[in-house]
Every structure is written in structure tokens, then in C-alpha cells.
Short mmCIF file of C-alpha atoms in Angstrom, two decimals:
data_model
loop_
_atom_site.label_atom_id
_atom_site.label_comp_id
_atom_site.label_asym_id
_atom_site.label_seq_id
_atom_site.Cartn_x
_atom_site.Cartn_y
_atom_site.Cartn_z
CA MET A 17 1.09 -52.00 46.82
CA LEU A 18 2.14 -49.98 44.04
CA GLU A 19 1.43 -47.02 45.70
CA THR A 20 4.48 -45.91 45.22
CA SER A 21 6.26 -45.18 42.24
CA LYS A 22 9.09 -46.82 42.56
CA GLU A 23 7.57 -50.31 43.58
CA ARG A 24 5.84 -49.67 40.46
CA MET A 25 9.56 -49.49 38.56
CA ALA A 26 10.83 -52.89 40.49
CA LEU A 27 7.76 -54.72 38.50
CA LEU A 28 9.24 -52.75 35.12
CA LYS A 29 12.58 -53.55 35.55
CA ALA A 30 11.03 -57.57 36.90
CA GLY A 31 9.79 -58.05 33.16
CA TYR A 32 6.32 -56.60 33.89
CA ASP A 33 4.82 -55.12 30.84
CA LEU A 34 2.64 -51.73 31.64
CA LYS A 35 -0.63 -53.01 30.75
CA LYS A 36 0.26 -56.47 32.80
CA ILE A 37 1.01 -53.55 35.85
CA GLU A 38 -1.86 -51.27 35.18
CA GLN A 39 -3.99 -54.40 35.34
CA LEU A 40 -2.21 -55.59 38.51
CA TYR A 41 -3.21 -51.61 40.52
CA ILE A 42 -6.56 -52.06 39.34
CA ASP A 43 -7.09 -55.38 40.73
CA ASP A 44 -5.75 -53.97 44.03
CA HIS A 45 -7.44 -51.49 45.22
CA ASN A 46 -10.93 -52.60 43.33
CA PHE A 47 -11.14 -50.17 41.11
CA GLU A 48 -14.55 -51.16 38.46
CA ILE A 49 -13.33 -50.19 34.77
CA ILE A 50 -17.48 -49.20 33.14
CA VAL A 51 -17.16 -48.48 29.08
CA ASP A 52 -20.58 -47.15 27.46
CA PRO A 53 -20.16 -47.95 24.37
CA ILE A 54 -20.27 -44.86 21.76
CA PHE A 55 -22.55 -44.98 19.40
CA PHE A 56 -22.90 -42.47 16.28
CA LYS A 57 -24.74 -42.59 12.52
CA VAL A 58 -22.65 -43.54 9.72
CA ILE A 59 -23.69 -40.04 7.31
CA GLU A 60 -22.78 -39.94 3.64
CA PHE A 61 -21.48 -36.84 1.41
CA GLU A 62 -22.40 -36.33 -2.60
CA LEU A 63 -19.35 -34.54 -4.00
#
């Protein structure tokens, strides 16, 4: 499913949004989304 751009275009024309098509593709191909948190330190500067 969703292997070709024609299949994706058919879903767009049927009213699916890009986020839903992306989710269908991820689910169909058993991808696992891994999100690493980004840690950062806020440094204040005196001007």
C-alpha cells in the first residue's frame, strides 16, 4: 500500500490529509518512530 505516488495521490483526491497518509504508510510498513528528547541549558546574558 502507498508504494507509488499514484496511490498517494488517489488518497489525497479522496480527501485524506497528508498527516493521515503518513500515518497509514508508517503503520503499513511497521516503522517505529523514536523521538529523542533534546535537552538544552538556557544561558542568560547581561547586556
